[in-house]
Short mmCIF file of C-alpha atoms and ligand atoms in Angstrom, two decimals:
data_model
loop_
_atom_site.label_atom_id
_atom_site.label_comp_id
_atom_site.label_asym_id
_atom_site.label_seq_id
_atom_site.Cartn_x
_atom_site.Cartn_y
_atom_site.Cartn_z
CA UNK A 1 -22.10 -8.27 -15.25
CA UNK A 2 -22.67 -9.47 -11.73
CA UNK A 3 -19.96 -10.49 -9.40
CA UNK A 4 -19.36 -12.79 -6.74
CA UNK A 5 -19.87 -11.91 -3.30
CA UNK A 6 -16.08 -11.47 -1.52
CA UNK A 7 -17.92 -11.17 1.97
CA UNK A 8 -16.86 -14.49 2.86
CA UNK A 9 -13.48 -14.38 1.52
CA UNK A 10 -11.98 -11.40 3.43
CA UNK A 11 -13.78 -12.70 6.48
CA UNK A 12 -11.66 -16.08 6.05
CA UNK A 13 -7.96 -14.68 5.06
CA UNK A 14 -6.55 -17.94 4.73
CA UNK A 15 -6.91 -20.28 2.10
CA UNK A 16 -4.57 -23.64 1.14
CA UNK A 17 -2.92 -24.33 -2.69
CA UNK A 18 -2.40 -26.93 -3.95
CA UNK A 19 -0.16 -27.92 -6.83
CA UNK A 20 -0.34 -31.50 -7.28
CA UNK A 21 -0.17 -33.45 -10.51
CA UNK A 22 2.31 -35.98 -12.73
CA UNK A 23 5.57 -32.90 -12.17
CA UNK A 24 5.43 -33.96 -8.51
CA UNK A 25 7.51 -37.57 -10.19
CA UNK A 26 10.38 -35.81 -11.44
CA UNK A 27 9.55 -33.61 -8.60
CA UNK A 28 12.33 -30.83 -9.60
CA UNK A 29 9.56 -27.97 -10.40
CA UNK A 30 6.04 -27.67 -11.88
CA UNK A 31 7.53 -26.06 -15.17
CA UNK A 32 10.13 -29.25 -15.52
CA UNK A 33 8.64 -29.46 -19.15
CA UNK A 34 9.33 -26.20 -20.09
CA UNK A 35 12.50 -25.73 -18.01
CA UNK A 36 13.99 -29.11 -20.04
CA UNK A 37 12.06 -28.58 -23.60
CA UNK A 38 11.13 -32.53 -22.60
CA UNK A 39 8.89 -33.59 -25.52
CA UNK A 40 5.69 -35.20 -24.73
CA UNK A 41 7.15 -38.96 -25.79
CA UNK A 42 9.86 -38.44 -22.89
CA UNK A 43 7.23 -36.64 -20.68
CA UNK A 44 4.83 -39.68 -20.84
CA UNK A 45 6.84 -41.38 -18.51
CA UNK A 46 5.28 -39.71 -16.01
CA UNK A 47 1.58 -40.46 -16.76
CA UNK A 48 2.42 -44.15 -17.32
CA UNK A 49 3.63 -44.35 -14.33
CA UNK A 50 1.19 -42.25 -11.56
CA UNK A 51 0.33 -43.85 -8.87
CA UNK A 52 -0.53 -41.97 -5.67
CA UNK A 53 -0.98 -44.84 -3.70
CA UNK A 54 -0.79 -42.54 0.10
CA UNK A 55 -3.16 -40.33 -1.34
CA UNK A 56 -6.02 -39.20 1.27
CA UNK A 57 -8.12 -36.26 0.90
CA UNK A 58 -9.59 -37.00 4.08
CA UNK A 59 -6.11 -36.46 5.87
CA UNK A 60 -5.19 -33.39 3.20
CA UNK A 61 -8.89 -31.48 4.24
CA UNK A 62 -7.45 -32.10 7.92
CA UNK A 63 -3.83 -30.62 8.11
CA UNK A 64 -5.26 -27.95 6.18
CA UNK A 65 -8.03 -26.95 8.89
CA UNK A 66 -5.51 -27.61 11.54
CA UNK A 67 -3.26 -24.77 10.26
CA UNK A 68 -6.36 -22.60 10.03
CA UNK A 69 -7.24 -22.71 6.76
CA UNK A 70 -10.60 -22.14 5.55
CA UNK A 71 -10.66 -22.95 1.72
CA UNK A 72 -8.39 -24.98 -0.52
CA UNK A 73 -7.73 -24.34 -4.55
CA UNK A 74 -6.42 -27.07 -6.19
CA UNK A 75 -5.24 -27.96 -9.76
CA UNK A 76 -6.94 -29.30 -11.65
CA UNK A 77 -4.79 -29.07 -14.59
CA UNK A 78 -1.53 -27.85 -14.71
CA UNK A 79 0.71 -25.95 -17.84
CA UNK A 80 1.66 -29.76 -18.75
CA UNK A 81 -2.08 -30.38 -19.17
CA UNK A 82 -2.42 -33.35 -17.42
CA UNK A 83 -6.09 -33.39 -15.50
CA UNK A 84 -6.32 -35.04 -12.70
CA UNK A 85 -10.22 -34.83 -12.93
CA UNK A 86 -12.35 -36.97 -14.95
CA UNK A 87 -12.75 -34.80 -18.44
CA UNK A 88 -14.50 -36.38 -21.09
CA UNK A 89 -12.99 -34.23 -23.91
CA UNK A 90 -9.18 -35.60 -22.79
CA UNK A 91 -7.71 -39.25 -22.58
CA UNK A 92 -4.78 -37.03 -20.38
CA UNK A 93 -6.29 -37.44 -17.02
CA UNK A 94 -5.72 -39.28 -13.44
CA UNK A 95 -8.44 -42.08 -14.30
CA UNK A 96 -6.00 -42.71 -17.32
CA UNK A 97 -2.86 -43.68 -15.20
CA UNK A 98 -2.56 -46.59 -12.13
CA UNK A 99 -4.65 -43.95 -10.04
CA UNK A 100 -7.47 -44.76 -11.80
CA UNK A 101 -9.51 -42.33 -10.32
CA UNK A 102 -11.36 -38.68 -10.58
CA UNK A 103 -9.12 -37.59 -7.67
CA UNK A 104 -10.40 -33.80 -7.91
CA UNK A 105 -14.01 -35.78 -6.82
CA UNK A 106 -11.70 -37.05 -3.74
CA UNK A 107 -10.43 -33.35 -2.91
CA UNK A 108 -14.29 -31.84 -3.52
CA UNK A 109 -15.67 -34.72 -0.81
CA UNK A 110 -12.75 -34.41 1.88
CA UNK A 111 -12.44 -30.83 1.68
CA UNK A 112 -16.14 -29.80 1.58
CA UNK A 113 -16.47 -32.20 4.36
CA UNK A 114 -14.29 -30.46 6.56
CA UNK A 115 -16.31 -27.25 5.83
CA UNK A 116 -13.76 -25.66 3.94
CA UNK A 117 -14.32 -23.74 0.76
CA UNK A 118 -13.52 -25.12 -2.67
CA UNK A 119 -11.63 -23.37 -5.40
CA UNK A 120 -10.36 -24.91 -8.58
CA UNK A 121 -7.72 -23.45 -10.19
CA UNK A 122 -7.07 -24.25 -14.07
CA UNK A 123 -4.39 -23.34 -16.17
CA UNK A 124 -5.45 -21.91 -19.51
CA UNK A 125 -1.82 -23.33 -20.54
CA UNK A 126 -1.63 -26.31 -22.03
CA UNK A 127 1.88 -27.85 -23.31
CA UNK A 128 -0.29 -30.96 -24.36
CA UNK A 129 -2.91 -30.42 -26.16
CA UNK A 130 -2.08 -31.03 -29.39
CA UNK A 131 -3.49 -27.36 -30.82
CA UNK A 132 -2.15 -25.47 -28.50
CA UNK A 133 0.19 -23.47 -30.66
CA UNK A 134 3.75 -22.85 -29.67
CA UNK A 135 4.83 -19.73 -28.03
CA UNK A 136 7.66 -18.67 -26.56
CA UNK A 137 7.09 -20.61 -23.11
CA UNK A 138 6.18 -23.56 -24.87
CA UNK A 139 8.56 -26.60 -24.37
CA UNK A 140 8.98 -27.14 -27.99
CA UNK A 141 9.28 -23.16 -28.75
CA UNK A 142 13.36 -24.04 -29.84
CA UNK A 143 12.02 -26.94 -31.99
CA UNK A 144 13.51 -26.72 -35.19
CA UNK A 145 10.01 -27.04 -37.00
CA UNK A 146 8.04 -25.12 -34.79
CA UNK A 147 6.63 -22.74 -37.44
CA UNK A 148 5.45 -26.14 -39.73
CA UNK A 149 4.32 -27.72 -36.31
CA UNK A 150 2.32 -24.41 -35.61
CA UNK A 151 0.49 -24.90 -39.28
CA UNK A 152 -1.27 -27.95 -38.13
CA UNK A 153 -2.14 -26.47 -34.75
CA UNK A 154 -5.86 -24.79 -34.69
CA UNK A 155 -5.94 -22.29 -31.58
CA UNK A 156 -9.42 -22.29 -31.98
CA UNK A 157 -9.97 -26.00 -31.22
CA UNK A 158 -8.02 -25.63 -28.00
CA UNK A 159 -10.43 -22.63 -27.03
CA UNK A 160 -13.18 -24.70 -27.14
CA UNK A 161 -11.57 -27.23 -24.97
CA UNK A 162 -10.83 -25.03 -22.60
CA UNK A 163 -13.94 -23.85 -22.64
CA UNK A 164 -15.54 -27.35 -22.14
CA UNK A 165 -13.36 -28.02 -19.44
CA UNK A 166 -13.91 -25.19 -17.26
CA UNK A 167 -18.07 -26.08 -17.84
CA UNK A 168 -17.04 -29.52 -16.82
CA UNK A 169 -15.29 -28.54 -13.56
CA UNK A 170 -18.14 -25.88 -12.89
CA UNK A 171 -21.04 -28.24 -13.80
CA UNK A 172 -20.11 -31.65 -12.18
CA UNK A 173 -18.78 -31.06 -9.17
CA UNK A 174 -21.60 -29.17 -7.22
CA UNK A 175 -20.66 -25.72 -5.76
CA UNK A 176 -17.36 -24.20 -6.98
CA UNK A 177 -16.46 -21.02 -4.57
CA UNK A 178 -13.23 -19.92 -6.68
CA UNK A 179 -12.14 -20.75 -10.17
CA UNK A 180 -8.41 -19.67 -10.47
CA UNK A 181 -7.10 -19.32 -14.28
CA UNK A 182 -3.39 -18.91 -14.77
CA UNK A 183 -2.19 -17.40 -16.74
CA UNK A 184 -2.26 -15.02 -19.55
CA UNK A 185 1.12 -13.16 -21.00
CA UNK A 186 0.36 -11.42 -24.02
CA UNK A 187 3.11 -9.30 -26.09
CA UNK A 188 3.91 -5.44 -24.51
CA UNK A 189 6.46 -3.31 -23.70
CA UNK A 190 7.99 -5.34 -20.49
CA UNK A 191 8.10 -8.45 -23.00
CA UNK A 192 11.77 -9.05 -24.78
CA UNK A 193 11.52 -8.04 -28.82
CA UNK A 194 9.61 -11.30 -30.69
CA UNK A 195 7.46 -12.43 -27.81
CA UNK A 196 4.96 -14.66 -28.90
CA UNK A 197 2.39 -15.04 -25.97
CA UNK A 198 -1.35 -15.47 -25.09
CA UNK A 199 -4.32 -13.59 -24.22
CA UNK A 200 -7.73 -12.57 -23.96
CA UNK A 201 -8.22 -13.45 -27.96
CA UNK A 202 -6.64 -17.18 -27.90
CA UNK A 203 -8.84 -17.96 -24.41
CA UNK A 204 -11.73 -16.06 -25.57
CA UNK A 205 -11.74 -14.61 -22.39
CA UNK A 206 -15.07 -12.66 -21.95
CA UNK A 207 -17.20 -15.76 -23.23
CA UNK A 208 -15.77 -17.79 -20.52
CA UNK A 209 -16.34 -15.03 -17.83
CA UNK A 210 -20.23 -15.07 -19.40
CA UNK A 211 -20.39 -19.21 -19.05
CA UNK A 212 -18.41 -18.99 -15.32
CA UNK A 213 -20.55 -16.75 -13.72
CA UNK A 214 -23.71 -17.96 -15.31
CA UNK A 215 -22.67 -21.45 -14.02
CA UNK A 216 -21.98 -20.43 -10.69
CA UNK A 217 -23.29 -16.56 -10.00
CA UNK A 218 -21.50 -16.39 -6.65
CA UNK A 219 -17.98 -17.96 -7.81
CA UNK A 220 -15.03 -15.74 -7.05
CA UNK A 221 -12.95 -15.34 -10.28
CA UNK A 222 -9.11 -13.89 -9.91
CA UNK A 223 -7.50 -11.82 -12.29
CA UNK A 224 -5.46 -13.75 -14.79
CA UNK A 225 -7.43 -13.72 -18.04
CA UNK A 226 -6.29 -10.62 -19.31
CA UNK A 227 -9.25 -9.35 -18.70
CA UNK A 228 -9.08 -5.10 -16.93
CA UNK A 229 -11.94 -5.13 -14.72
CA UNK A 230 -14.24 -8.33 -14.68
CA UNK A 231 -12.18 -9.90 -11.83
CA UNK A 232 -13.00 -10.30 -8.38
CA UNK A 233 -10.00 -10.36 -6.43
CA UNK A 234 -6.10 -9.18 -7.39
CA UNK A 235 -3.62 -12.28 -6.97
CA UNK A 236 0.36 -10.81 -6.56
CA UNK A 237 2.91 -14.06 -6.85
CA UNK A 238 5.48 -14.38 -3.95
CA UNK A 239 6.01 -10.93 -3.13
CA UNK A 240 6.14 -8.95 -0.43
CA UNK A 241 3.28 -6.72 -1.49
CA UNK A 242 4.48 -3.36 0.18
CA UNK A 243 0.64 -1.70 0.72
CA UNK A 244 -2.85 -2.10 0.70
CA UNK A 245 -3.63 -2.63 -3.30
CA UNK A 246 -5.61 -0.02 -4.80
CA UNK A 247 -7.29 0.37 -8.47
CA UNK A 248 -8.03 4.00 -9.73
CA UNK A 249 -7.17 4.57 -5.48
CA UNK A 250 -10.06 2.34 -4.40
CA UNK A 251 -8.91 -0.24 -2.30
CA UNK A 252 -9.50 -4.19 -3.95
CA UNK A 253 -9.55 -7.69 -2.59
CA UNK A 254 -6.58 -9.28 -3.26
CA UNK A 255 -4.82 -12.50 -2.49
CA UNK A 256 -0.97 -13.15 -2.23
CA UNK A 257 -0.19 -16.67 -3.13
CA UNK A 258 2.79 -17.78 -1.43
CA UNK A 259 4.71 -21.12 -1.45
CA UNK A 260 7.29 -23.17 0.87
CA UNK A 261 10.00 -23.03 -1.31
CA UNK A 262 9.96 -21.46 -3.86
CA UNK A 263 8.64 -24.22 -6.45
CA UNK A 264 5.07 -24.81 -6.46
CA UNK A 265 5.02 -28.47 -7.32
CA UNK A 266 6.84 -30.97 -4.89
CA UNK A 267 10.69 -30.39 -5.45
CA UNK A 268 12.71 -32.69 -3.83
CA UNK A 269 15.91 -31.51 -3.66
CA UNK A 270 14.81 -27.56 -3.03
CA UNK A 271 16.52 -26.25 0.46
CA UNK A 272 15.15 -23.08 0.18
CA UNK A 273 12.27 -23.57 2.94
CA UNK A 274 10.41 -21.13 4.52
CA UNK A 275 10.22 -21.22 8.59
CA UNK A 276 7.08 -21.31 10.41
CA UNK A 277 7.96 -18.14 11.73
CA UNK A 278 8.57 -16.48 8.52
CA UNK A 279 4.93 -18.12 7.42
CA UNK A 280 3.10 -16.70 10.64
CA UNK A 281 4.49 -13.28 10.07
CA UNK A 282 3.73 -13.50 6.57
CA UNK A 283 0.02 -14.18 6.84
CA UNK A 284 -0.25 -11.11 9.38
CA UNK A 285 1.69 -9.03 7.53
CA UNK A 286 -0.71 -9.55 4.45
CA UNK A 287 -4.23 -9.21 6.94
CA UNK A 288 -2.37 -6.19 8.56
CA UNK A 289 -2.77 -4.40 4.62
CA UNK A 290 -6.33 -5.53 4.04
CA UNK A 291 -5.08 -9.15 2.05
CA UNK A 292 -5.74 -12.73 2.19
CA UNK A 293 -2.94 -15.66 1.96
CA UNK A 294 -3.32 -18.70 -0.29
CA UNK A 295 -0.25 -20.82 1.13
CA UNK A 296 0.75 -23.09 -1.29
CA UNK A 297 1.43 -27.06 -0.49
CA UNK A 298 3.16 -29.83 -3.13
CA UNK A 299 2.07 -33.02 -2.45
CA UNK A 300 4.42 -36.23 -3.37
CA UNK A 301 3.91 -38.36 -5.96
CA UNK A 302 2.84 -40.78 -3.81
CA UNK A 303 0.11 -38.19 -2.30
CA UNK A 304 1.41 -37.26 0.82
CA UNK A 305 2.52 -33.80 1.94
CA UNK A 306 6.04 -34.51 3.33
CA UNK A 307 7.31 -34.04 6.39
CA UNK A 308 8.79 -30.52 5.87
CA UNK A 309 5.37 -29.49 4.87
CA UNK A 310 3.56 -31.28 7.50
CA UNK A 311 6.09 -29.04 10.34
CA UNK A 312 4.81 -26.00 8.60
CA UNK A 313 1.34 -26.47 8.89
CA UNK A 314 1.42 -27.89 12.15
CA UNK A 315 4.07 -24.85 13.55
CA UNK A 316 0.84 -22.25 11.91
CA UNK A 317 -1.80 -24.58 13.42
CA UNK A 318 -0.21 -24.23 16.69
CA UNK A 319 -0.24 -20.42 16.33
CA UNK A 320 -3.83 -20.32 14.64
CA UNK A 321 -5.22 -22.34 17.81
CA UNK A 322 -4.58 -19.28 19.62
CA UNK A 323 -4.00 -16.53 17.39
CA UNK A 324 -6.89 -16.73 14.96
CA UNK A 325 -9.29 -13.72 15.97
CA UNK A 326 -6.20 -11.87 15.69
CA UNK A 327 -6.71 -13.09 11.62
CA UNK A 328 -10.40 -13.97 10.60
CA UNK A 329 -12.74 -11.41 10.10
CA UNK A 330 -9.63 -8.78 10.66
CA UNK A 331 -8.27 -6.03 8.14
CA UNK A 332 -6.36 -3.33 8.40
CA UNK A 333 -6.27 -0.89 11.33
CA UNK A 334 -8.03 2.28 11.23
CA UNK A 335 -5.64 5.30 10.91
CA UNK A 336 -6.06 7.01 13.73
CA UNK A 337 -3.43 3.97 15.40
CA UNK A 338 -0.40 4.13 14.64
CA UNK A 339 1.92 0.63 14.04
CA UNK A 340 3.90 0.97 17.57
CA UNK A 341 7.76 -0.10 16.37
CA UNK A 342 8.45 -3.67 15.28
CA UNK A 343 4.87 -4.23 15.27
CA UNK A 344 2.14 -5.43 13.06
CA UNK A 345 -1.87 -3.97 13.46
CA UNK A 346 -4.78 -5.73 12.72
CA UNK A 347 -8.37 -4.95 13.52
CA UNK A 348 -11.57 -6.80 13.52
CA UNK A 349 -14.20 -3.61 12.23
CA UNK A 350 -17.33 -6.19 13.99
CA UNK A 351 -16.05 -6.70 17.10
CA UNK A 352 -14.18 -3.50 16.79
CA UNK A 353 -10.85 -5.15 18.39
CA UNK A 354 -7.29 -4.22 17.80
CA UNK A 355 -4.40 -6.87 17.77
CA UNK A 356 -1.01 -5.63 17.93
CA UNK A 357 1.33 -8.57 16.73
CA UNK A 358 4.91 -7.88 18.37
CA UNK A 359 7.76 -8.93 15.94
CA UNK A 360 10.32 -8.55 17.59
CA UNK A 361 9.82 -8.87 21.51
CA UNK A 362 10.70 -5.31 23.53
CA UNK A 363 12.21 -5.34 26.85
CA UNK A 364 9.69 -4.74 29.31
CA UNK A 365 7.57 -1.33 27.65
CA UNK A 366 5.81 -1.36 24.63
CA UNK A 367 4.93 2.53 23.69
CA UNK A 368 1.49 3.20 22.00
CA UNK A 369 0.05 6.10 20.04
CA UNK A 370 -3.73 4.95 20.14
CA UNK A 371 -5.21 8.35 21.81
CA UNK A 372 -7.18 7.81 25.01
CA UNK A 373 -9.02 4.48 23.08
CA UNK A 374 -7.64 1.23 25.59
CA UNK A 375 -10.21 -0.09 27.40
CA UNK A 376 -8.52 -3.32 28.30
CA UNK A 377 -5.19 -5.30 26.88
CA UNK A 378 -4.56 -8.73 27.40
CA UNK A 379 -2.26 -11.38 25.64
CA UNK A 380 -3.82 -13.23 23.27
CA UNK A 381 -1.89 -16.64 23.88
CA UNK A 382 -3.17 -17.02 27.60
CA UNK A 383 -5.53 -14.18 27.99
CA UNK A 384 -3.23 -12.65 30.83
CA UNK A 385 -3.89 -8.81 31.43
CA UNK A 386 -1.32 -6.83 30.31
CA UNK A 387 -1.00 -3.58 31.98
CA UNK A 388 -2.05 -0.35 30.43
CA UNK A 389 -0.21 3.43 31.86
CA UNK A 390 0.32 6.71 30.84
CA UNK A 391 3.99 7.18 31.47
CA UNK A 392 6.27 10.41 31.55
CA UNK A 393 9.32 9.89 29.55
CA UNK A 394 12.00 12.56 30.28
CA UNK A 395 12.45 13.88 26.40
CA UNK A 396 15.22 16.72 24.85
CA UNK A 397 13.64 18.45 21.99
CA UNK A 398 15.87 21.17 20.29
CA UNK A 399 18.26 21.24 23.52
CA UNK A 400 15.21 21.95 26.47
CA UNK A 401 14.13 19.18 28.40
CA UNK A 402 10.23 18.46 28.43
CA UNK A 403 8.45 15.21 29.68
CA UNK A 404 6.01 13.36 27.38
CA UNK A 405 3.31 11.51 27.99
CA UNK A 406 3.13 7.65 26.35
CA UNK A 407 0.62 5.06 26.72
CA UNK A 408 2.91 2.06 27.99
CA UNK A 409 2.07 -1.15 28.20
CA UNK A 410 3.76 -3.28 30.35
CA UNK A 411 4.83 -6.69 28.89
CA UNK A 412 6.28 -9.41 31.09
CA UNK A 413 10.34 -9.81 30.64
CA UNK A 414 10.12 -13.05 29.36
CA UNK A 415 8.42 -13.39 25.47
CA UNK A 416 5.42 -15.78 25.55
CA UNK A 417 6.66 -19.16 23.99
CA UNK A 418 4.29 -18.37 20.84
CA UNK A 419 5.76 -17.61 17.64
CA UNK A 420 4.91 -13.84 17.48
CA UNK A 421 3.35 -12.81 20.51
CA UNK A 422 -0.32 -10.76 20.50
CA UNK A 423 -1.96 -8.00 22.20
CA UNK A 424 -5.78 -8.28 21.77
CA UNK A 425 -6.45 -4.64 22.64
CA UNK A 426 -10.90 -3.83 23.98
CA UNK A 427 -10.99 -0.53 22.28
CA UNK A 428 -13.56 2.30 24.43
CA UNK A 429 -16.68 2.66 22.87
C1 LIG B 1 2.66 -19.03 -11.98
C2 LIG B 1 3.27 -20.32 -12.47
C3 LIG B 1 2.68 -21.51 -11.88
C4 LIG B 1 1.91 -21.40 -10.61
C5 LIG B 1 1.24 -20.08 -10.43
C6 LIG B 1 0.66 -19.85 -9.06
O1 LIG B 1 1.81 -18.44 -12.84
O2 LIG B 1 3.22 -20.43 -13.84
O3 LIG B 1 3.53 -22.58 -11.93
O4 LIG B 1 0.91 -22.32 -10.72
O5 LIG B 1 2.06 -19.07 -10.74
O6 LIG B 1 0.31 -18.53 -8.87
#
């Protein structure tokens, strides 16, 4: 089967999530329902009582181009099942509670209008629906009935709804660039003895791949429906993904999906935040390896992004302003240079530039083993020349003295008031 074309995607290396729905009330983790076994009677709170009354996708579809980002996948549904589009095979759903309102139509307008891409992401878990049979992440999986609960639960009528679901999201909402389904966690050896989990069979997995692509031939589908090699891009979960990723040693597009926190919904009370520094270095660590970064954002119940997210974005748009060449349309550096110490390398293959991102500033030299290739170095920030020598370092090798010969290049005392500094380096023909 065809699949979608990634051209775009590695071009743009920066993309915004967004995990927004009725967990952002208790706002103490997405998984709240599972992490408390809170029945759906106690959980309805929630849904009664929605009402995102800040909410604008207008302002959203602008913080997120102001930190640099060029698409935005949202959720439409969450594990707890709760929609906040405008399903006709659910009752669940934002137009339901005091919103009122198909508020995935609100992200689609604001964000397309902005000229950023859209992505939906939709989890194929569903602690709602009432045939959705328990497992063991279910919420009710310690329930002393479960097994008689489970008799009156028919898999098969959830598949279909997930199945209608994902043709609703691909068929009214014009075109969809990304559909993200999370996840699947079928038995195997790394599972504890007794795991009861999902996969391919209960989401019917290679009919939906049939119906997404035929939907929407160019959407970009990630890896999550337990499905080996009809995927379009590799998605590793708050890691610090040591290489390039390779299948069979091919290289792959892949995506790390990163948050502020550590939660993915809003979570009040988390302290665990991420510094715009660690962010920056985090999005050109994963271009340096060939990756893109899908930052992830919570947004209140109310519908803002809060103030610690709001310092993020705008520390990374501050960075991006200047910085961004350095990021879009960049990959990993040919081998032939070598990452000079404390030092990240990215490389634009088009415009065949190389960007040396300094981590930690150096006093004064910064030593380079790029051959005889510098045509011209400047910093990025200000576009101020930075010198370029070959320099004889006195050097003892095995007890004799010998000189060697670096390529130095000399960086002003002071480190430019950017987050991490950048060398855009004209390579020679
Ligand atoms: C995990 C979590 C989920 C989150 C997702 C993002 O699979 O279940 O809460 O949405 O990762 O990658």
């Amino acid at each position: 089967m065809e699949k979608g074309d990634t051209k775009w995607f590695v071009h743009d290396r920066f993309g915004m999530f967004i995990h927004w729905g009725i967990y952002a009330m208790p706002a103490r983790h997405e998984w709240v329902k599972h992490h408390e076994e809170i029945p759906d009677e106690k959980y309805d709170i929630y849904f009664k009582h929605f009402n995102p009354d800040l909410f604008n996708a207008s302002e959203w579809a602008r913080m997120a181009k102001q930190a640099g980002m060029k698409y935005a996948v949202i959720t439409t549904k969450h594990h707890d099942g709760f929609c906040l589009f405008d399903s006709k095979y659910t009752d669940y759903k934002a137009t339901n509670t005091p919103a009122k309102r198909d508020l995935i139509r609100e992200f689609v307008d604001a964000f397309r209008s902005e000229g950023l891409k859209i992505g939906f992401y939709y989890s194929l878990i569903d602690w709602h629906h009432p045939h959705f049979t328990i497992d063991s992440i279910h919420p009710l999986r310690n329930h002393p009935d479960k097994e008689k609960l489970n008799k009156s639960r028919d898999m098969k009528k959830y598949t279909e709804y997930l199945h209608n679901q994902v043709r609703e999201l691909l068929t009214n909402y014009g075109k969809i660039d990304i559909i993200w389904c999370d996840f699947s966690y079928p038995a195997g050896p790394k599972r504890p003895a007794g795991w009861i989990g999902k996969g391919r069979q209960d989401w019917d997995s290679e009919n939906l791949v049939k119906m997404i692509r035929s939907l929407q031939p160019h959407i970009l589908l990630n890896n999550r429906l337990d499905l080996p090699d009809q995927w379009d891009f590799l998605t590793p979960e708050q890691i610090d993904v040591p290489e390039p990723l390779t299948v069979e040693g091919q290289p792959v597009v892949w995506e790390a999906c990163h948050t502020f926190s550590g939660s993915w919904g809003y979570h009040r009370d988390q302290e665990s935040w991420k510094s715009v520094d660690v962010l920056i270095r985090m999005l050109i660590d994963i271009v340096s390896k060939g990756g893109n970064l899908l930052l992830n954002v919570g947004p209140t119940g109310r519908g803002e992004f809060d103030n610690r997210t709001i310092e993020r974005l705008t520390g990374i748009g501050e960075w991006m302003k200047r910085h961004s060449r350095a990021i879009y349309g960049c990959t990993k550096a040919p081998d032939e240079f070598k990452t000079p110490k404390d030092c990240r390398l990215t490389y634009n293959p088009e415009t065949k530039r190389l960007y040396i991102h300094i981590f930690s500033w150096p006093f004064r030299f910064l030593q380079v083993d790029f051959g005889d290739r510098i045509e011209y170095a400047q910093l990025l920030n200000d576009g101020s020349e930075i010198p370029v020598k070959k320099v004889e370092y006195p050097y003892v090798r095995s007890g004799k003295e010998e000189e060697i010969v670096m390529t130095t290049l000399f960086l002003p005392v002071k480190k430019p008031d950017v987050c991490v500094p950048v060398i855009e380096v004209f390579l020679k023909e």
